[in-house]
Short mmCIF file of C-alpha atoms and ligand atoms in Angstrom, two decimals:
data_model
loop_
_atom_site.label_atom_id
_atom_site.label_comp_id
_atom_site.label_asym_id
_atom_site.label_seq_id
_atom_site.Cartn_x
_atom_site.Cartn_y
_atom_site.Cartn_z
CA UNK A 25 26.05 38.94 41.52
CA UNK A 26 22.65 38.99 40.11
CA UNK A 27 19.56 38.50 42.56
CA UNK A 28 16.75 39.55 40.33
CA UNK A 29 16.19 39.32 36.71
CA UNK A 30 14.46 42.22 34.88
CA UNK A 31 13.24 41.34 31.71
CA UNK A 32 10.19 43.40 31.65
CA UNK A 33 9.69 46.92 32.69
CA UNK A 34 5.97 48.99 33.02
CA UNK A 35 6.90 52.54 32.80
CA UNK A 36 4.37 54.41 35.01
CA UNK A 37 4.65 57.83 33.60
CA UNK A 38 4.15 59.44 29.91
CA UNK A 39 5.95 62.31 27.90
CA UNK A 40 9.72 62.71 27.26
CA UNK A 41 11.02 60.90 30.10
CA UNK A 42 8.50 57.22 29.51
CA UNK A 43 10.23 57.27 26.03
CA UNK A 44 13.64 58.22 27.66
CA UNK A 45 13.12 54.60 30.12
CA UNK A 46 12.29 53.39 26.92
CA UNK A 47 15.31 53.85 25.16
CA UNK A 48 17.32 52.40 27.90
CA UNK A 49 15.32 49.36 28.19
CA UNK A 50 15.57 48.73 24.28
CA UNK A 51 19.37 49.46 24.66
CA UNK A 52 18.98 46.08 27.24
CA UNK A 53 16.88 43.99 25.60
CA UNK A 54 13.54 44.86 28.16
CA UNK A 55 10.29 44.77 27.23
CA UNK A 56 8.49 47.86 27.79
CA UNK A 57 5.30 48.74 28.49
CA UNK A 58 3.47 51.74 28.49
CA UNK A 59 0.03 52.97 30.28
CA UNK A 60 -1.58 55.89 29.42
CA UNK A 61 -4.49 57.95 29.71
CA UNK A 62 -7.69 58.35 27.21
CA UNK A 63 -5.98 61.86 26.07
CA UNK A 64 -2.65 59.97 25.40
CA UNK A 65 -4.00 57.24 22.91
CA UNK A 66 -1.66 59.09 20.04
CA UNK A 67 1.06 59.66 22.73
CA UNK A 68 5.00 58.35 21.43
CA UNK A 69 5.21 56.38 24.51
CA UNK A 70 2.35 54.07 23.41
CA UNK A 71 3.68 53.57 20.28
CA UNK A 72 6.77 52.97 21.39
CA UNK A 73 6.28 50.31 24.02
CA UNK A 74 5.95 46.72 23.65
CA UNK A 75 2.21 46.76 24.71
CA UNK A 76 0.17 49.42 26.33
CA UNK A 77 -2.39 49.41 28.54
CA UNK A 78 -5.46 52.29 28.88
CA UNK A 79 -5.62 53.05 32.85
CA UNK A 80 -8.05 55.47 32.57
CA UNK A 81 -9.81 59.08 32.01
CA UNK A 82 -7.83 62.11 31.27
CA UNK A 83 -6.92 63.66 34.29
CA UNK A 84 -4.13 62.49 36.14
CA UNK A 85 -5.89 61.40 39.23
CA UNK A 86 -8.22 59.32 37.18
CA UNK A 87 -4.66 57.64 35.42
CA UNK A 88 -1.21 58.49 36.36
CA UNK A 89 -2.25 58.44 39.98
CA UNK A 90 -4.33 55.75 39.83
CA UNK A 91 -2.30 53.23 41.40
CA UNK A 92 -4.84 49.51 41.58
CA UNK A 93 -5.23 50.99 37.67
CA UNK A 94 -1.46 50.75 37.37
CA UNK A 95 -0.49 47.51 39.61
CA UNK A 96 -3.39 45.72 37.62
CA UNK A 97 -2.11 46.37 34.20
CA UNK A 98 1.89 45.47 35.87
CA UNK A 99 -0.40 42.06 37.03
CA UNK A 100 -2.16 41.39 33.64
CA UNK A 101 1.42 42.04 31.78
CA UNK A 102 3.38 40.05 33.86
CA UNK A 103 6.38 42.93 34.20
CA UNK A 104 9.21 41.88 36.63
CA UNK A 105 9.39 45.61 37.61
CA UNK A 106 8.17 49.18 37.24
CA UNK A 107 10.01 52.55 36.77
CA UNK A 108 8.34 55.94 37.94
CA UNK A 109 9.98 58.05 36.01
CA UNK A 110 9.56 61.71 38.14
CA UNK A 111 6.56 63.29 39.01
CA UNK A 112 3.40 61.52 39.37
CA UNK A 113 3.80 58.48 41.83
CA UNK A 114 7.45 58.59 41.96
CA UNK A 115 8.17 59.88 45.11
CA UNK A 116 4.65 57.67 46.88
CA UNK A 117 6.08 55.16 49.97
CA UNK A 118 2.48 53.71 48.43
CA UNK A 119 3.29 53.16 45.05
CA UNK A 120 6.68 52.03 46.08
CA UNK A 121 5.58 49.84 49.06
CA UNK A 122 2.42 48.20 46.93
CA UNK A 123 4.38 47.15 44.08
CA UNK A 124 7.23 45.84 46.21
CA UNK A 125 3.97 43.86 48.32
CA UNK A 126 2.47 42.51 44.80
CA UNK A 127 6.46 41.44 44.11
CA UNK A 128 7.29 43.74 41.50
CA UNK A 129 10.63 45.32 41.80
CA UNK A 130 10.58 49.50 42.44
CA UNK A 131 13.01 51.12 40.66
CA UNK A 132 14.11 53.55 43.37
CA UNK A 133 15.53 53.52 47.11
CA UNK A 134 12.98 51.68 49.59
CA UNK A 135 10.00 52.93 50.84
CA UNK A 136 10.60 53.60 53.93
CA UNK A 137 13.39 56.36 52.17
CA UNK A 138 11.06 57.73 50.17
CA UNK A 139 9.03 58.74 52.83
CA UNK A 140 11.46 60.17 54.97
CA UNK A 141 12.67 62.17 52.21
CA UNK A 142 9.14 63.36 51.81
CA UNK A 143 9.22 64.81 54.94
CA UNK A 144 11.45 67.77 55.25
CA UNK A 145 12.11 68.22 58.97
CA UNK A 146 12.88 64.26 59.35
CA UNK A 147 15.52 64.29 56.34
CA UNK A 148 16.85 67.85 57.50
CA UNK A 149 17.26 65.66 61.02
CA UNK A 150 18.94 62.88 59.20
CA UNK A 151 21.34 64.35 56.78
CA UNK A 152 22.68 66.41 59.51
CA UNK A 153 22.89 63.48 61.64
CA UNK A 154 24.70 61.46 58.60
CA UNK A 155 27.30 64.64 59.08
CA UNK A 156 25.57 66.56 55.88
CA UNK A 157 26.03 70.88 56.95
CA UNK A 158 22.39 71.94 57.39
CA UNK A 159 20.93 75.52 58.16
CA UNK A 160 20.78 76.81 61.71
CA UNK A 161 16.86 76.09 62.28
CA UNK A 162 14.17 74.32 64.04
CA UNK A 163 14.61 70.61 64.86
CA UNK A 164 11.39 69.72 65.21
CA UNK A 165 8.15 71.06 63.49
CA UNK A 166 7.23 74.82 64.63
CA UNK A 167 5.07 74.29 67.78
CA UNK A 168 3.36 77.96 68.32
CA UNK A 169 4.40 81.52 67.81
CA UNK A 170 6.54 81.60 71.06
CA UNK A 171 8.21 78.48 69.58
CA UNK A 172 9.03 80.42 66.25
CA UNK A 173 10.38 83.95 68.34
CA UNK A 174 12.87 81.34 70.25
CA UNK A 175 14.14 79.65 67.36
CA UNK A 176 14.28 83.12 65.52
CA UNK A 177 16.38 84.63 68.43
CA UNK A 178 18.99 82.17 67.91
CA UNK A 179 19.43 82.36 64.23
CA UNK A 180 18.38 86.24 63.73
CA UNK A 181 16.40 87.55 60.53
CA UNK A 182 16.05 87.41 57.79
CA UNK A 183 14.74 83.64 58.48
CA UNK A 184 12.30 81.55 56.33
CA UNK A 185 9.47 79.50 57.48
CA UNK A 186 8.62 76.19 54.85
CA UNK A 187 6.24 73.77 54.97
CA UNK A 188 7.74 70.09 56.07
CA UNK A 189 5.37 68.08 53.66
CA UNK A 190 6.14 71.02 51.12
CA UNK A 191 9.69 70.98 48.75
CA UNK A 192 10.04 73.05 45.17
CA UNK A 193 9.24 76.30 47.06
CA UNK A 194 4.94 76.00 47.71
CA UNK A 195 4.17 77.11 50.95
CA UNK A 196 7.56 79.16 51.85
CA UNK A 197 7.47 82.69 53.83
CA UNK A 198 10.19 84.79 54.19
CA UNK A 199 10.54 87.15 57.24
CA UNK A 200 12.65 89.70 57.81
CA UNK A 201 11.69 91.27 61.32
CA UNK A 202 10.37 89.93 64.37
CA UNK A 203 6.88 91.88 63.75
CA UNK A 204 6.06 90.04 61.21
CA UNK A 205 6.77 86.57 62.65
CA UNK A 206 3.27 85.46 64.25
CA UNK A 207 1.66 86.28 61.09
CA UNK A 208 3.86 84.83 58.69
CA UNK A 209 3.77 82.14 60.47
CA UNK A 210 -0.07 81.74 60.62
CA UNK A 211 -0.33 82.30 56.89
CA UNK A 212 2.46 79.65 56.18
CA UNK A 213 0.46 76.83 58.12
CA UNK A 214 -2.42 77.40 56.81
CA UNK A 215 -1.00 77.35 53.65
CA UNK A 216 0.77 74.09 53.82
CA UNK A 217 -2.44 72.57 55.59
CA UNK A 218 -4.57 73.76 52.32
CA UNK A 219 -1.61 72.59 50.29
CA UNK A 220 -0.51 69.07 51.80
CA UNK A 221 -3.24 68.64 54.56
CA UNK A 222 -0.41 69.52 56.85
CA UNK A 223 0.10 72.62 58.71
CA UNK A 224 3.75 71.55 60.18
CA UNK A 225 6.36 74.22 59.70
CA UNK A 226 9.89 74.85 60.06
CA UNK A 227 12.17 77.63 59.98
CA UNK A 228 15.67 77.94 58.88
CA UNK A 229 18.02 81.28 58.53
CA UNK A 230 17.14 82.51 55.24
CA UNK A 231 19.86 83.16 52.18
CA UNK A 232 19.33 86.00 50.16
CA UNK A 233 21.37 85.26 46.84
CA UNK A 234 21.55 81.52 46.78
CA UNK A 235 22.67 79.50 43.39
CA UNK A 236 20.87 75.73 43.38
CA UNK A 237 23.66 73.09 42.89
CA UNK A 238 22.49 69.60 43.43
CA UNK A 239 24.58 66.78 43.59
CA UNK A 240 23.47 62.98 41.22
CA UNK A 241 24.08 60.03 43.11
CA UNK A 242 24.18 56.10 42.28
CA UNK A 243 23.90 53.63 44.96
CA UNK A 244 23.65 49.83 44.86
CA UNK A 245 22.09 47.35 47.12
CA UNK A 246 25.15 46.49 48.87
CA UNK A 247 26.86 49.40 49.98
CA UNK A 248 28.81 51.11 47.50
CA UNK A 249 27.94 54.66 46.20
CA UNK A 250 29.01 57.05 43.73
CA UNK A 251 28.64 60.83 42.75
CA UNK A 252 28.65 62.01 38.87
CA UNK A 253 28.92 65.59 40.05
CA UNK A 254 27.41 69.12 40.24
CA UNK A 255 23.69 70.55 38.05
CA UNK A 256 23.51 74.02 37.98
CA UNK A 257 19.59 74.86 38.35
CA UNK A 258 19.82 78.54 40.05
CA UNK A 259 17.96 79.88 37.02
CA UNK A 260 14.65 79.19 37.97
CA UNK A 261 10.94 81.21 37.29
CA UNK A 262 8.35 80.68 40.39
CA UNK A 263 10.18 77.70 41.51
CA UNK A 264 10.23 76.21 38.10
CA UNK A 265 13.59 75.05 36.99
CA UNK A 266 14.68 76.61 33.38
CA UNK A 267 17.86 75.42 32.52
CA UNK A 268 20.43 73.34 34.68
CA UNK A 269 23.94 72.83 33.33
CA UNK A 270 26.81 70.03 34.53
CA UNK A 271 29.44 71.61 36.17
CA UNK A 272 28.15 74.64 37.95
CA UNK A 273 31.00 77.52 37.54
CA UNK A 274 30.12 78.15 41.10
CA UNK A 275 32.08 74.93 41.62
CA UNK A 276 35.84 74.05 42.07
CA UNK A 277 37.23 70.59 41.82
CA UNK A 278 37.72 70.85 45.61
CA UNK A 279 33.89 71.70 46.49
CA UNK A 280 33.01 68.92 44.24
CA UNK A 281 34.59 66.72 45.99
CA UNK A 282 33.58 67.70 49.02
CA UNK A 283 30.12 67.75 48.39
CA UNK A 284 30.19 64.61 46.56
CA UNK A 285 32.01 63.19 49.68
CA UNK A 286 29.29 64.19 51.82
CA UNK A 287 26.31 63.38 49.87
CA UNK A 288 27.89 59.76 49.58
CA UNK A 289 28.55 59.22 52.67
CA UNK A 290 25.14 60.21 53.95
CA UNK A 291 24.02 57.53 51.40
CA UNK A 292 25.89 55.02 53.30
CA UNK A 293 24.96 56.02 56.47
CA UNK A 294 21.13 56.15 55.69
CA UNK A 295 20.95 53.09 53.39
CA UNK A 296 20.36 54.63 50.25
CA UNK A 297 19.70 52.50 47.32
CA UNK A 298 19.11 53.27 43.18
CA UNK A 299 19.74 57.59 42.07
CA UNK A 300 19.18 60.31 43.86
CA UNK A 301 20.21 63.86 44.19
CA UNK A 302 21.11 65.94 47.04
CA UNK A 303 19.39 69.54 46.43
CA UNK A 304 22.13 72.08 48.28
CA UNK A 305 21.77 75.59 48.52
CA UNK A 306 25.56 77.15 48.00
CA UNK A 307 26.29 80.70 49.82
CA UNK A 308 28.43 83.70 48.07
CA UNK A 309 31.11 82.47 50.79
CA UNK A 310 30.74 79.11 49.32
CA UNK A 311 29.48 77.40 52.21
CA UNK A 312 27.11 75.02 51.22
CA UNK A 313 23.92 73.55 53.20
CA UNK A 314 20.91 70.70 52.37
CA UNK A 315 17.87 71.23 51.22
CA UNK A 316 15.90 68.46 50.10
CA UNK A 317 16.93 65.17 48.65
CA UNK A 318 15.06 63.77 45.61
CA UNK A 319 14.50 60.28 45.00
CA UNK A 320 13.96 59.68 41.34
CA UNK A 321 15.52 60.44 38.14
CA UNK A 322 15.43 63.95 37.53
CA UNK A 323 14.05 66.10 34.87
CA UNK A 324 17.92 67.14 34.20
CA UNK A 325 19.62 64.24 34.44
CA UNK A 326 20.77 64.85 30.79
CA UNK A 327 23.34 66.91 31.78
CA UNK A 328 25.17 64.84 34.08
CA UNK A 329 24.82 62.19 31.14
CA UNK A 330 26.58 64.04 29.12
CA UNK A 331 29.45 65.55 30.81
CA UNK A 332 30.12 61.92 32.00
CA UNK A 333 28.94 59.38 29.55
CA UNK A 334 27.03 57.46 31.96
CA UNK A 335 23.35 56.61 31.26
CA UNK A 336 21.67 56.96 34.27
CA UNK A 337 19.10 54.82 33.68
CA UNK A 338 20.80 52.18 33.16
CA UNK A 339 22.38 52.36 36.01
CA UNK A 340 18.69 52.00 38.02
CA UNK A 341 17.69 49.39 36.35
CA UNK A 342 21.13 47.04 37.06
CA UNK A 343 20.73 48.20 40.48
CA UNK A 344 17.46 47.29 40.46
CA UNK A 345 18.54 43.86 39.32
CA UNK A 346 20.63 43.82 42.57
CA UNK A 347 23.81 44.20 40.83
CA UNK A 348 27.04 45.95 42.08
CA UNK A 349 27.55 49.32 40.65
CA UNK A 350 30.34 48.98 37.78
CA UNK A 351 32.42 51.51 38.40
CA UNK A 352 34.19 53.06 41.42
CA UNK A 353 34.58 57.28 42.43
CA UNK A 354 37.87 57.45 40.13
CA UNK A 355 35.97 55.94 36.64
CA UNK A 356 33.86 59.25 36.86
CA UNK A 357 35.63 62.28 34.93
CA UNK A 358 33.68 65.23 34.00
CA UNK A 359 34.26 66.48 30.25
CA UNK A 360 33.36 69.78 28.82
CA UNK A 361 30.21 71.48 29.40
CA UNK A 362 26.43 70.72 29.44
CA UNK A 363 23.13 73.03 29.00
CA UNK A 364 19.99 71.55 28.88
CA UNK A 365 16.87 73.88 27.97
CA UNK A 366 13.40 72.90 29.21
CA UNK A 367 10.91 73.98 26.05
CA UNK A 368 7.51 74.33 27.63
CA UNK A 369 4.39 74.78 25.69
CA UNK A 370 3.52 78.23 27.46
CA UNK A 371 3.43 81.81 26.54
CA UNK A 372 6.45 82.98 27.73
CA UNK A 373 5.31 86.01 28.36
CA UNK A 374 2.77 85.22 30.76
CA UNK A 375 3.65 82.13 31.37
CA UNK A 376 0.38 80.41 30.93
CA UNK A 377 -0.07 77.07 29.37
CA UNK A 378 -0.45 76.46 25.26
CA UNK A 379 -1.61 73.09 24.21
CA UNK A 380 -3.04 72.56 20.76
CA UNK A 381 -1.57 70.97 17.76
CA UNK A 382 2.24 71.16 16.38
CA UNK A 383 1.49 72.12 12.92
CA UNK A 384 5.65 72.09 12.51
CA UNK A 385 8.31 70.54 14.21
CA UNK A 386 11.88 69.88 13.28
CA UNK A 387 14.42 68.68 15.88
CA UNK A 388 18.05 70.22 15.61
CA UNK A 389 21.18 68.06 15.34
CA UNK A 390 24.90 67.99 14.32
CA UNK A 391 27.55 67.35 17.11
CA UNK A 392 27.03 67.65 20.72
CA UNK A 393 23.38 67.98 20.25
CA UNK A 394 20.45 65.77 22.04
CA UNK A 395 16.44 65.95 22.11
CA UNK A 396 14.55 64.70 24.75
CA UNK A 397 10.67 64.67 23.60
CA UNK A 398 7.78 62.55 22.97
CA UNK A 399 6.00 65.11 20.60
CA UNK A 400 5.74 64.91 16.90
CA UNK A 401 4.65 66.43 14.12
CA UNK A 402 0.60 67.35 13.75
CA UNK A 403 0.58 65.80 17.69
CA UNK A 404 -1.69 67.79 19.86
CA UNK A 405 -0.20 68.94 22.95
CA UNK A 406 -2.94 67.76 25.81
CA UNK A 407 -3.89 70.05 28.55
CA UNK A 408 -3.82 67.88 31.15
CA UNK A 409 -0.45 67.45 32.26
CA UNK A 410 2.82 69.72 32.70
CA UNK A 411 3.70 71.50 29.57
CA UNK A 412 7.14 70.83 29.09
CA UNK A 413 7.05 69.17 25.96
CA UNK A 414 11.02 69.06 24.86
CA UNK A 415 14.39 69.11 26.61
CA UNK A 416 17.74 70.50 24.37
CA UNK A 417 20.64 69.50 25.38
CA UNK A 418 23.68 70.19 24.72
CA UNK A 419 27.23 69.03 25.13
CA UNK A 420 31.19 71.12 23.72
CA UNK A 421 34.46 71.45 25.38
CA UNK A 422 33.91 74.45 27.31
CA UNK A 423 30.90 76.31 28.54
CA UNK A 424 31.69 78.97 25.82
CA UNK A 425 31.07 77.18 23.21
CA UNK A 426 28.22 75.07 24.87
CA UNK A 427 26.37 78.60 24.70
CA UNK A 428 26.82 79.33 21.14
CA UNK A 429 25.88 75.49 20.08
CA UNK A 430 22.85 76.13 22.42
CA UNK A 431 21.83 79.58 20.74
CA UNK A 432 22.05 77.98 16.95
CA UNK A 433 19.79 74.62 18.52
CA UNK A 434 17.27 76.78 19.85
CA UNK A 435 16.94 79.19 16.41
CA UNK A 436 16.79 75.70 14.45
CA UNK A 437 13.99 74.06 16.70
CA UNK A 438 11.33 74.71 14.58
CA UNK A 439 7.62 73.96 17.15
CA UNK A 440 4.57 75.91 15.14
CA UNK A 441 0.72 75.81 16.20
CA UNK A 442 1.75 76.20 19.98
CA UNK A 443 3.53 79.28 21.49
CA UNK A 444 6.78 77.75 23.34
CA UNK A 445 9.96 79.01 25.59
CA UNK A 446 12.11 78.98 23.02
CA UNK A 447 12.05 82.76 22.51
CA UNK A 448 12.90 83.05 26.30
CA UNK A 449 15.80 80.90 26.06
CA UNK A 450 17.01 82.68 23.26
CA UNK A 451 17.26 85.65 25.84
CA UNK A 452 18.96 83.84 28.53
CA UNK A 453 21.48 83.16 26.21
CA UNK A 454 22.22 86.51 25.16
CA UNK A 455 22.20 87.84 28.25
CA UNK A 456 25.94 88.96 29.77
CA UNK A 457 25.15 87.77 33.26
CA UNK A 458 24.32 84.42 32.44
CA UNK A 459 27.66 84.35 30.11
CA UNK A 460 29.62 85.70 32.98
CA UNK A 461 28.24 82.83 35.12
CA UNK A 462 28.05 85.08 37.80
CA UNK A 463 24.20 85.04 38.93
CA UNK A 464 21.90 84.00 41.64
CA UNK A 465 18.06 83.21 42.02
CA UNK A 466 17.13 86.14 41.87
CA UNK A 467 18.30 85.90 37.84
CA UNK A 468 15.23 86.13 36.21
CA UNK A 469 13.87 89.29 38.20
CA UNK A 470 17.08 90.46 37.94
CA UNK A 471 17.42 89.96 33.70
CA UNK A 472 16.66 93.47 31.21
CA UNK A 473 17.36 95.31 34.45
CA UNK A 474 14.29 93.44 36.21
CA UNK A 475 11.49 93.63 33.94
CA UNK A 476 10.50 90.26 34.03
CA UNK A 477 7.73 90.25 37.41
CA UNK A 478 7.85 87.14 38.82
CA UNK A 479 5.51 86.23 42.20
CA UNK A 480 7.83 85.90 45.83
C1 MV4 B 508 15.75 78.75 50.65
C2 MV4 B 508 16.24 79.96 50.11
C3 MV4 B 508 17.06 80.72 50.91
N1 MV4 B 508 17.34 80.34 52.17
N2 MV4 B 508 16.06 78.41 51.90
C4 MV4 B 508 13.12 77.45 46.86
C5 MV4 B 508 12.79 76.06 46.44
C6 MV4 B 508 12.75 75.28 47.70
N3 MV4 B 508 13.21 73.96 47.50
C7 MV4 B 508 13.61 76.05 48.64
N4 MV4 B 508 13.84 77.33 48.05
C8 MV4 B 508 14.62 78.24 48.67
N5 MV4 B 508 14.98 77.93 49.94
C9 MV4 B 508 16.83 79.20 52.64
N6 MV4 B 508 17.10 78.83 53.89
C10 MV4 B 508 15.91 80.28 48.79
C11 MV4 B 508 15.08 79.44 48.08
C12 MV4 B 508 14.75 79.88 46.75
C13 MV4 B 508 15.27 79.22 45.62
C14 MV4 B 508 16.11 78.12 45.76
C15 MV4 B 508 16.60 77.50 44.64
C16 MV4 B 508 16.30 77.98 43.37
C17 MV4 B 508 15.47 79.06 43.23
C18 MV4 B 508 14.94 79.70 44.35
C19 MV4 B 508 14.13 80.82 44.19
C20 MV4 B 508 13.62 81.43 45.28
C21 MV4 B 508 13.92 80.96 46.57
#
């Protein structure tokens, strides 16, 4: 049942993941096309595409963001539809809403989704409404400091106050005594109103050694929903995701299902169309409780590709098309073990950006091994946008052996001219608490005995 061809796609995004639409919508028979910046004349994306289209100066808000720049070159090439990608526009009710408006088909849920997702306290209020186990917390947006000492007195301290148009940790305040609440709170909305030019607040009982497990979700436009699983992304630096891996070993067969229960059934509930991912945070005790839902393809989705051969994708653009979703809760079987490691062009020391040009590059391979990247050698790495500049994946039978094919990937990843992560992940790799699988956010302060500083 087939409402709406796609025979076109403009990718609105650049880097790794434009070619990664791109290899889909090759895989389909779609024509691509790219836009790009005035820095990204050389990127892979524009060569790869069908046609390209120049929307404007370097910086992101002059191109990526620009959205008449991007509907106008969808217009002039006539595309049927337009994938986001992550980042960028792909989470703007705008973006969405104006290219549904000019009749070009969003690849996501519907806009009116997308915003209430962007909104913390509203999708907190909805999952747990859609019967999704939340944290003890405010309702509503924190009103004034006598507001915050009520709310605190029923769920004790530690607590932690975010910011509701916030998400990936900016704008977050821990407190762990009631002395400390009316200025915390202060600094927090001013923060989020510097941040997101919005100073609304919430507070929710605050976890000390959480591990991130998120949960992938397909949905089509008529009802039917599916999980692929568990990502592991506790190891994180300053809210930046590392590594994720598919499963978590935080995760029996029995909380998967659970959680994937729940996350689906919210979907249902809330009309949820196209992938998404339910961001959990999982307790020592194993309870588990939401956090934010995202509502694009993720950075990681490579790991849930691999562990169960579906290409994710794909799956958003038949959606997209209005199709049914081809297979049902028992066609998805998780097999062996996934890692993916983000390479970054940064010091990994300091953790400062390196852009410049790749004077070598060689790309690892042999079994169980994938490359997500747009770079290339002699390509210089722009310093405009974020600097990952690679993913490494890769796939074995158990999580074992994942780690050793991981280790011999990363020493064979040859990236010269810019300093990378690589080293770093090296590390990770070696170390015996990440082997034992038994860590927690705190991971990376925690690693060489906790000589790696890292802010909050
Ligand atoms: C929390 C938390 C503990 N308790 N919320 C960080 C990212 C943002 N999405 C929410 N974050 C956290 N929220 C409660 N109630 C701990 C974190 C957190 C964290 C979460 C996932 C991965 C890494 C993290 C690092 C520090 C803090």
């Amino acid at each position: 049942m087939s409402s709406r061809e796609i025979k076109k796609v403009l990718i609105a995004n650049r880097g790794e993941i434009a070619c990664r639409i791109m290899w889909t919508c090759k895989e389909m028979g779609i024509k691509t096309v790219a836009v790009h910046s005035e820095a990204d004349r050389d990127a892979l994306h524009v060569r790869f595409a069908d046609e390209a289209i120049c929307i404007g100066k370097p910086p992101s808000a002059e191109s990526y963001l620009n959205i008449p720049a991007i509907i106008s070159a969808a217009e002039i090439t006539n595309v049927d539809a337009i994938h986001p990608g992550y980042g960028f526009l792909a989470e703007s009710e705008t973006f969405a809403s104006i290219s549904e408006d000019c009749n070009i088909k969003f690849i996501g849920p519907r806009p009116n989704i997308i915003k209430m997702m962007g909104d913390k306290v509203e999708a907190r209020r909805t999952m747990q409404a859609a019967g999704v186990p939340i944290l003890p917390g405010s309702p509503d947006p924190i009103a004034n400091t006598d507001d915050a000492l009520k709310i605190a007195k029923e769920i004790g301290f530690p607590l932690i106050i975010k910011a509701a148009a916030g998400g990936g940790g900016r704008g977050m305040r821990i407190v762990r005594q009631e002395k400390d609440l009316e200025n915390q709170l202060q600094t927090a909305q001013q923060e989020a109103l510097a941040a997101f030019k919005d100073g609304s607040v919430y507070i929710e009982r605050y976890i000390e050694r959480p591990r991130h497990i998120e949960i992938q979700v397909l949905a089509d436009e008529h009802g039917n929903c599916i999980h692929l699983g568990e990502r592991e992304c506790t190891i994180q630096r300053r809210h930046q995701k590392l590594l994720e891996e598919a499963p978590s070993v935080a995760i029996s067969e029995r909380l998967r299902d659970q959680m994937g229960a729940v996350a689906v059934k919210a979907c249902q509930e809330i009309g949820y169309s196209n992938a998404g991912t339910f961001e959990f945070l999982l307790d020592e005790d194993g309870s588990f409780y939401f956090m934010e839902m995202n509502t694009r393809i993720q950075v990681e989705h490579p790991v849930t590709e691999m562990v169960t051969l579906a290409d994710i994708v794909y799956n958003q653009i038949r959606v997209a098309m209005g199709e049914e979703l081809k297979y049902r809760q028992e066609d998805v079987q998780i097999v062996g073990h996934a890692i993916e490691c983000r390479i970054n062009a940064e010091d990994p020391e300091k953790f400062t950006p390196s852009p410049g040009r790749i004077t070598a590059f060689n790309i690892p391979g042999g079994p169980g091994v994938r490359v997500d990247t747009a770079v290339y050698p002699d390509y210089v790495v722009p310093p405009y946008y974020d600097s990952m500049i690679a993913k490494l994946i890769v796939h074995a039978r158990t999580r074992e052996t994942a780690i050793r094919r991981m280790r011999r990937a990363l020493e064979m990843m040859v990236i010269e001219g810019i300093k990378t992560t690589i080293p770093l992940h090296l590390k990770i790799m070696d170390d015996e608490r990440f082997q034992s699988g038994n860590f927690s956010t705190k991971f990376m302060e925690e690693m060489n005995g906790g000589t790696q500083k890292t802010a909050a």
